């Protein structure tokens, strides 16, 4: 039975990422992961997803992949929460196999990246997506386009993909720039465009985004959801909050990115700063993690810039 697969017009809102906690010996801390899932299913998020960049999909064994997704699926089904599974991998064969195995868990959508060793031509992108969508059918696909991906797509390429792959319901992008708003607005009418959490009010105001796989939800999922509801009812008030959120990211998070902290290190730092999600800041070898001193310093700044984000339950 495939319950409620998402569609372009139902994929929206604020989705929270599962973060994988690691022990000091680099094994997965499954009891803490369990607590993290238990916490997330009780929040007001529109849904939960596994294995985005912040879920460190690129650095898991296949046995771990299966176990993490079984844990997420079991808890979401029991609590009737929407969930998506990231089946992304740098290898096309492994992505396909991840979908083949995880399909029985019946997520509302799968996220995939394009294979990431050779940049792909548009013909190769189509061949990849056809097979992925066939394997996933009737579960739909969201294409994740991280900023560092080797295959770069124009809005025209995305329209072409959307014309040829009916199972493709959405895209997840890492950057929005004003020169692309008009094209993205058109794209957002035919598929669901998900944009970074700290730009979501702009996305709603400009009608270029329908939701977010949200880095802001790492700080406090319920605050991110409340902010989204404000955007829908009073977008200018939503923009005022976005100005504060972006000030926090510009002053505290982007400088750390320039110092070599990766996106998952920063998402884990955000969760530790918010202190709501049971998790830890450790990334699996060989990647660099934020430390406790950074958590304390960034939390102090966040409490000044975004005081409301800490108290919302
Ligand atoms: N970078 C994230 C988004 C938010 O935390 C992801 O991996 O999905």
Short mmCIF file of C-alpha atoms and ligand atoms in Angstrom, two decimals:
data_model
loop_
_atom_site.label_atom_id
_atom_site.label_comp_id
_atom_site.label_asym_id
_atom_site.label_seq_id
_atom_site.Cartn_x
_atom_site.Cartn_y
_atom_site.Cartn_z
CA UNK A 1 0.00 0.00 0.00
CA UNK A 2 1.37 3.43 -0.93
CA UNK A 3 -0.21 6.06 1.31
CA UNK A 4 -0.46 9.68 0.21
CA UNK A 5 2.45 10.12 -2.17
CA UNK A 6 3.11 13.86 -2.41
CA UNK A 7 2.26 15.89 -5.51
CA UNK A 8 3.65 19.21 -6.79
CA UNK A 9 0.80 21.09 -5.08
CA UNK A 10 0.95 19.18 -1.78
CA UNK A 11 4.72 19.26 -1.27
CA UNK A 12 5.04 22.39 0.84
CA UNK A 13 5.86 23.78 4.26
CA UNK A 14 8.70 23.28 6.68
CA UNK A 15 10.44 19.91 6.72
CA UNK A 16 13.04 18.97 9.29
CA UNK A 17 16.13 16.91 8.69
CA UNK A 18 17.19 13.89 10.65
CA UNK A 19 20.75 14.34 11.90
CA UNK A 20 22.88 11.27 12.56
CA UNK A 21 24.63 11.40 15.96
CA UNK A 22 28.07 9.76 16.05
CA UNK A 23 29.99 8.32 19.00
CA UNK A 24 33.67 9.24 19.45
CA UNK A 25 34.66 5.99 17.68
CA UNK A 26 32.56 7.05 14.64
CA UNK A 27 29.84 4.44 15.19
CA UNK A 28 26.25 5.69 15.05
CA UNK A 29 24.73 6.51 18.43
CA UNK A 30 21.42 4.71 17.76
CA UNK A 31 19.81 5.45 21.17
CA UNK A 32 20.39 9.17 20.59
CA UNK A 33 19.13 8.86 17.01
CA UNK A 34 16.00 7.25 18.42
CA UNK A 35 15.52 10.18 20.79
CA UNK A 36 16.02 12.60 17.88
CA UNK A 37 13.31 10.88 15.84
CA UNK A 38 10.97 10.77 18.85
CA UNK A 39 11.46 14.49 19.33
CA UNK A 40 10.93 15.40 15.67
CA UNK A 41 7.68 13.46 15.31
CA UNK A 42 6.23 15.46 18.21
CA UNK A 43 6.98 18.86 16.63
CA UNK A 44 4.68 20.89 14.41
CA UNK A 45 6.88 20.38 11.30
CA UNK A 46 5.04 19.47 8.09
CA UNK A 47 7.30 16.46 7.73
CA UNK A 48 10.64 14.85 8.49
CA UNK A 49 13.24 13.59 6.04
CA UNK A 50 16.35 11.48 6.20
CA UNK A 51 19.63 11.62 4.35
CA UNK A 52 19.97 15.13 3.09
CA UNK A 53 23.47 16.55 3.39
CA UNK A 54 22.77 17.14 7.08
CA UNK A 55 21.89 13.43 7.38
CA UNK A 56 25.38 12.60 6.01
CA UNK A 57 24.01 10.26 3.32
CA UNK A 58 27.41 10.29 1.58
CA UNK A 59 29.17 8.64 4.53
CA UNK A 60 26.97 5.70 5.56
CA UNK A 61 27.20 1.99 4.89
CA UNK A 62 24.22 0.39 3.19
CA UNK A 63 23.41 -1.52 6.40
CA UNK A 64 23.30 1.81 8.27
CA UNK A 65 21.19 3.38 5.52
CA UNK A 66 18.60 0.61 5.87
CA UNK A 67 18.54 0.77 9.67
CA UNK A 68 18.22 4.59 9.86
CA UNK A 69 15.34 4.63 7.39
CA UNK A 70 13.55 1.72 9.02
CA UNK A 71 13.70 3.58 12.34
CA UNK A 72 12.36 6.77 10.79
CA UNK A 73 9.60 5.01 8.83
CA UNK A 74 8.43 2.93 11.77
CA UNK A 75 8.09 5.97 14.05
CA UNK A 76 6.48 8.20 11.41
CA UNK A 77 3.93 5.55 10.52
CA UNK A 78 3.08 4.93 14.16
CA UNK A 79 2.54 8.66 14.75
CA UNK A 80 1.03 9.32 11.29
CA UNK A 81 3.72 11.82 10.34
CA UNK A 82 4.75 12.57 6.76
CA UNK A 83 8.30 11.55 5.89
CA UNK A 84 10.65 11.48 2.93
CA UNK A 85 13.71 9.34 2.44
CA UNK A 86 16.91 10.66 0.91
CA UNK A 87 18.11 7.95 -1.48
CA UNK A 88 20.92 10.14 -2.72
CA UNK A 89 24.38 8.80 -3.41
CA UNK A 90 27.33 9.86 -5.56
CA UNK A 91 26.95 6.54 -7.45
CA UNK A 92 23.86 6.11 -9.68
CA UNK A 93 23.77 2.35 -8.99
CA UNK A 94 23.75 2.87 -5.23
CA UNK A 95 20.96 5.49 -5.47
CA UNK A 96 18.89 3.04 -7.49
CA UNK A 97 19.50 0.24 -5.00
CA UNK A 98 18.66 2.53 -2.08
CA UNK A 99 15.29 3.27 -3.70
CA UNK A 100 14.71 -0.41 -4.48
CA UNK A 101 15.24 -1.39 -0.83
CA UNK A 102 13.56 1.62 0.82
CA UNK A 103 10.44 1.58 -1.35
CA UNK A 104 8.72 -0.90 0.98
CA UNK A 105 8.98 1.71 3.76
CA UNK A 106 6.49 3.77 1.79
CA UNK A 107 7.81 7.33 2.22
CA UNK A 108 5.77 10.22 0.80
CA UNK A 109 8.70 11.02 -1.57
CA UNK A 110 12.33 10.13 -2.28
CA UNK A 111 15.05 12.76 -2.56
CA UNK A 112 17.91 12.12 -4.98
CA UNK A 113 20.98 13.99 -6.21
CA UNK A 114 22.48 13.50 -9.65
CA UNK A 115 25.43 11.09 -9.70
CA UNK A 116 28.43 13.14 -8.69
CA UNK A 117 31.70 12.02 -10.22
CA UNK A 118 31.26 13.13 -13.82
CA UNK A 119 29.15 16.17 -14.66
CA UNK A 120 26.13 14.94 -16.66
CA UNK A 121 24.74 16.07 -20.00
CA UNK A 122 21.00 16.71 -20.20
CA UNK A 123 20.58 13.35 -22.04
CA UNK A 124 22.33 11.58 -19.15
CA UNK A 125 20.22 13.45 -16.60
CA UNK A 126 17.07 12.24 -18.37
CA UNK A 127 18.33 8.64 -18.53
CA UNK A 128 19.16 8.76 -14.82
CA UNK A 129 15.83 10.26 -13.82
CA UNK A 130 13.74 7.89 -15.99
CA UNK A 131 15.15 4.82 -14.28
CA UNK A 132 15.05 6.35 -10.80
CA UNK A 133 11.41 7.44 -11.27
CA UNK A 134 10.45 4.01 -12.67
CA UNK A 135 12.02 2.23 -9.72
CA UNK A 136 10.36 4.60 -7.23
CA UNK A 137 6.93 4.62 -8.90
CA UNK A 138 4.33 5.37 -7.47
CA UNK A 139 6.48 7.23 -4.92
CA UNK A 140 7.47 10.62 -6.37
CA UNK A 141 10.93 12.14 -6.62
CA UNK A 142 12.40 15.41 -5.37
CA UNK A 143 15.65 16.39 -7.07
CA UNK A 144 18.21 17.87 -4.69
CA UNK A 145 20.62 20.37 -6.30
CA UNK A 146 23.27 21.32 -3.74
CA UNK A 147 25.42 24.35 -4.56
CA UNK A 148 28.58 22.28 -4.88
CA UNK A 149 27.06 19.72 -7.32
CA UNK A 150 29.12 18.99 -10.45
CA UNK A 151 26.05 18.99 -12.71
CA UNK A 152 24.71 22.54 -12.93
CA UNK A 153 21.18 23.07 -14.24
CA UNK A 154 19.53 26.11 -15.74
CA UNK A 155 15.82 26.78 -15.23
CA UNK A 156 15.34 25.63 -18.86
CA UNK A 157 16.98 22.28 -18.02
CA UNK A 158 14.64 21.90 -15.04
CA UNK A 159 11.60 22.64 -17.20
CA UNK A 160 12.81 20.05 -19.69
CA UNK A 161 13.23 17.47 -16.93
CA UNK A 162 9.80 18.27 -15.53
CA UNK A 163 8.25 17.78 -19.02
CA UNK A 164 9.87 14.36 -19.39
CA UNK A 165 9.69 12.90 -15.86
CA UNK A 166 6.12 12.86 -14.49
CA UNK A 167 7.29 11.44 -11.15
CA UNK A 168 9.48 14.50 -10.53
CA UNK A 169 7.39 16.67 -8.20
CA UNK A 170 9.91 19.07 -6.72
CA UNK A 171 13.41 20.44 -6.49
CA UNK A 172 15.49 21.45 -3.52
CA UNK A 173 17.92 24.26 -4.25
CA UNK A 174 20.70 25.81 -2.23
CA UNK A 175 20.66 29.40 -3.48
CA UNK A 176 18.17 31.99 -4.64
CA UNK A 177 19.24 35.18 -6.40
CA UNK A 178 16.96 38.06 -7.50
CA UNK A 179 18.00 37.74 -11.17
CA UNK A 180 16.37 34.27 -11.25
CA UNK A 181 13.10 35.12 -9.44
CA UNK A 182 11.02 35.44 -12.63
CA UNK A 183 12.15 32.05 -13.97
CA UNK A 184 11.78 30.38 -10.59
CA UNK A 185 8.27 31.75 -10.21
CA UNK A 186 7.33 29.98 -13.45
CA UNK A 187 9.06 26.81 -12.30
CA UNK A 188 7.29 26.88 -8.94
CA UNK A 189 3.98 26.73 -10.82
CA UNK A 190 4.79 23.39 -12.41
CA UNK A 191 6.80 21.73 -9.62
CA UNK A 192 7.34 22.47 -5.96
CA UNK A 193 10.49 24.53 -5.38
CA UNK A 194 12.06 24.17 -1.93
CA UNK A 195 14.52 26.86 -0.90
CA UNK A 196 16.92 27.36 2.03
CA UNK A 197 15.19 27.95 5.37
CA UNK A 198 16.71 31.36 6.04
CA UNK A 199 15.25 32.71 2.74
CA UNK A 200 11.79 31.19 3.07
CA UNK A 201 9.83 34.43 3.65
CA UNK A 202 11.38 35.87 0.46
CA UNK A 203 10.42 32.65 -1.31
CA UNK A 204 6.81 32.93 -0.20
CA UNK A 205 6.62 36.67 -0.87
CA UNK A 206 8.07 36.34 -4.38
CA UNK A 207 6.11 33.11 -5.05
CA UNK A 208 9.33 31.34 -5.97
CA UNK A 209 9.24 28.73 -3.23
CA UNK A 210 6.65 26.45 -1.64
CA UNK A 211 8.64 25.35 1.36
CA UNK A 212 11.97 24.43 2.80
CA UNK A 213 14.07 21.53 3.96
CA UNK A 214 14.93 23.92 6.67
CA UNK A 215 18.24 24.77 8.31
CA UNK A 216 16.25 27.15 10.57
CA UNK A 217 14.24 24.14 11.80
CA UNK A 218 17.55 22.75 13.11
CA UNK A 219 17.53 25.58 15.70
CA UNK A 220 13.94 25.09 16.77
CA UNK A 221 11.47 23.14 14.60
CA UNK A 222 8.38 24.68 16.22
CA UNK A 223 9.74 28.22 15.82
CA UNK A 224 10.46 27.54 12.14
CA UNK A 225 6.89 26.28 11.67
CA UNK A 226 5.42 29.26 13.52
CA UNK A 227 7.44 31.64 11.35
CA UNK A 228 6.10 29.87 8.22
CA UNK A 229 2.50 30.35 9.42
CA UNK A 230 3.27 34.06 9.93
CA UNK A 231 4.63 34.28 6.35
CA UNK A 232 1.35 32.90 5.02
CA UNK A 233 -0.86 35.21 7.06
CA UNK A 234 1.28 38.39 7.03
CA UNK A 235 4.20 38.17 4.65
CA UNK A 236 5.68 41.57 5.61
CA UNK A 237 5.90 40.46 9.23
CA UNK A 238 7.47 37.24 7.97
CA UNK A 239 10.05 39.37 6.12
CA UNK A 240 10.91 41.30 9.29
CA UNK A 241 11.67 38.00 10.99
CA UNK A 242 13.69 36.91 7.95
CA UNK A 243 15.86 40.04 8.30
CA UNK A 244 16.81 38.92 11.82
CA UNK A 245 17.35 35.31 10.75
CA UNK A 246 19.58 36.43 7.89
CA UNK A 247 21.53 38.79 10.16
CA UNK A 248 22.23 35.78 12.39
CA UNK A 249 23.33 33.64 9.41
CA UNK A 250 25.44 36.46 7.89
CA UNK A 251 27.22 37.26 11.15
CA UNK A 252 27.57 33.84 12.78
CA UNK A 253 27.18 30.99 10.30
CA UNK A 254 28.56 32.18 6.94
CA UNK A 255 31.93 33.20 8.49
CA UNK A 256 32.26 29.63 9.80
CA UNK A 257 31.49 28.29 6.31
CA UNK A 258 34.32 30.49 5.00
CA UNK A 259 36.58 28.89 7.61
CA UNK A 260 35.98 25.42 6.18
CA UNK A 261 33.00 24.16 8.20
CA UNK A 262 30.79 22.11 5.89
CA UNK A 263 27.00 22.40 5.60
CA UNK A 264 26.34 19.35 7.82
CA UNK A 265 28.79 20.69 10.45
CA UNK A 266 26.83 23.94 10.45
CA UNK A 267 23.42 22.23 10.59
CA UNK A 268 24.60 20.18 13.56
CA UNK A 269 25.95 23.34 15.17
CA UNK A 270 22.53 25.01 14.68
CA UNK A 271 20.81 22.10 16.41
CA UNK A 272 23.23 22.31 19.34
CA UNK A 273 22.75 26.10 19.53
CA UNK A 274 18.98 25.71 19.71
CA UNK A 275 19.34 22.87 22.20
CA UNK A 276 15.95 21.35 21.31
CA UNK A 277 16.82 18.37 19.09
CA UNK A 278 18.56 15.46 20.82
CA UNK A 279 21.74 15.22 18.69
CA UNK A 280 25.43 16.04 18.84
CA UNK A 281 27.79 18.16 16.74
CA UNK A 282 30.14 15.35 15.66
CA UNK A 283 30.54 14.58 11.94
CA UNK A 284 31.86 11.21 10.87
CA UNK A 285 35.52 10.94 9.81
CA UNK A 286 37.17 12.73 8.03
CA UNK A 287 35.06 15.86 8.34
CA UNK A 288 35.55 18.73 10.78
CA UNK A 289 32.91 19.39 13.47
CA UNK A 290 32.10 22.52 15.46
CA UNK A 291 33.20 22.32 19.10
CA UNK A 292 31.51 23.15 22.40
CA UNK A 293 33.11 26.61 22.61
CA UNK A 294 31.66 27.51 19.23
CA UNK A 295 28.24 26.28 20.33
CA UNK A 296 28.36 28.54 23.40
CA UNK A 297 29.53 31.58 21.41
CA UNK A 298 27.02 31.15 18.57
CA UNK A 299 24.20 30.50 21.07
CA UNK A 300 24.97 33.77 22.86
CA UNK A 301 24.79 35.65 19.56
CA UNK A 302 21.60 33.83 18.51
CA UNK A 303 19.93 34.65 21.81
CA UNK A 304 20.59 38.34 21.16
CA UNK A 305 19.57 38.39 17.51
CA UNK A 306 16.72 35.83 17.62
CA UNK A 307 15.49 35.71 21.23
CA UNK A 308 12.04 34.41 20.26
CA UNK A 309 13.44 31.36 18.52
CA UNK A 310 14.48 29.82 21.81
CA UNK A 311 11.26 29.97 23.76
CA UNK A 312 8.70 28.69 21.26
CA UNK A 313 7.58 25.15 22.12
N1 LIG B 1 21.33 21.17 4.20
C1 LIG B 1 20.15 20.52 4.64
C2 LIG B 1 18.97 21.36 4.84
C3 LIG B 1 18.83 21.75 6.24
O1 LIG B 1 19.27 21.50 7.25
C4 LIG B 1 19.87 19.19 4.04
O2 LIG B 1 20.80 18.47 4.00
O3 LIG B 1 18.78 18.83 3.70
#
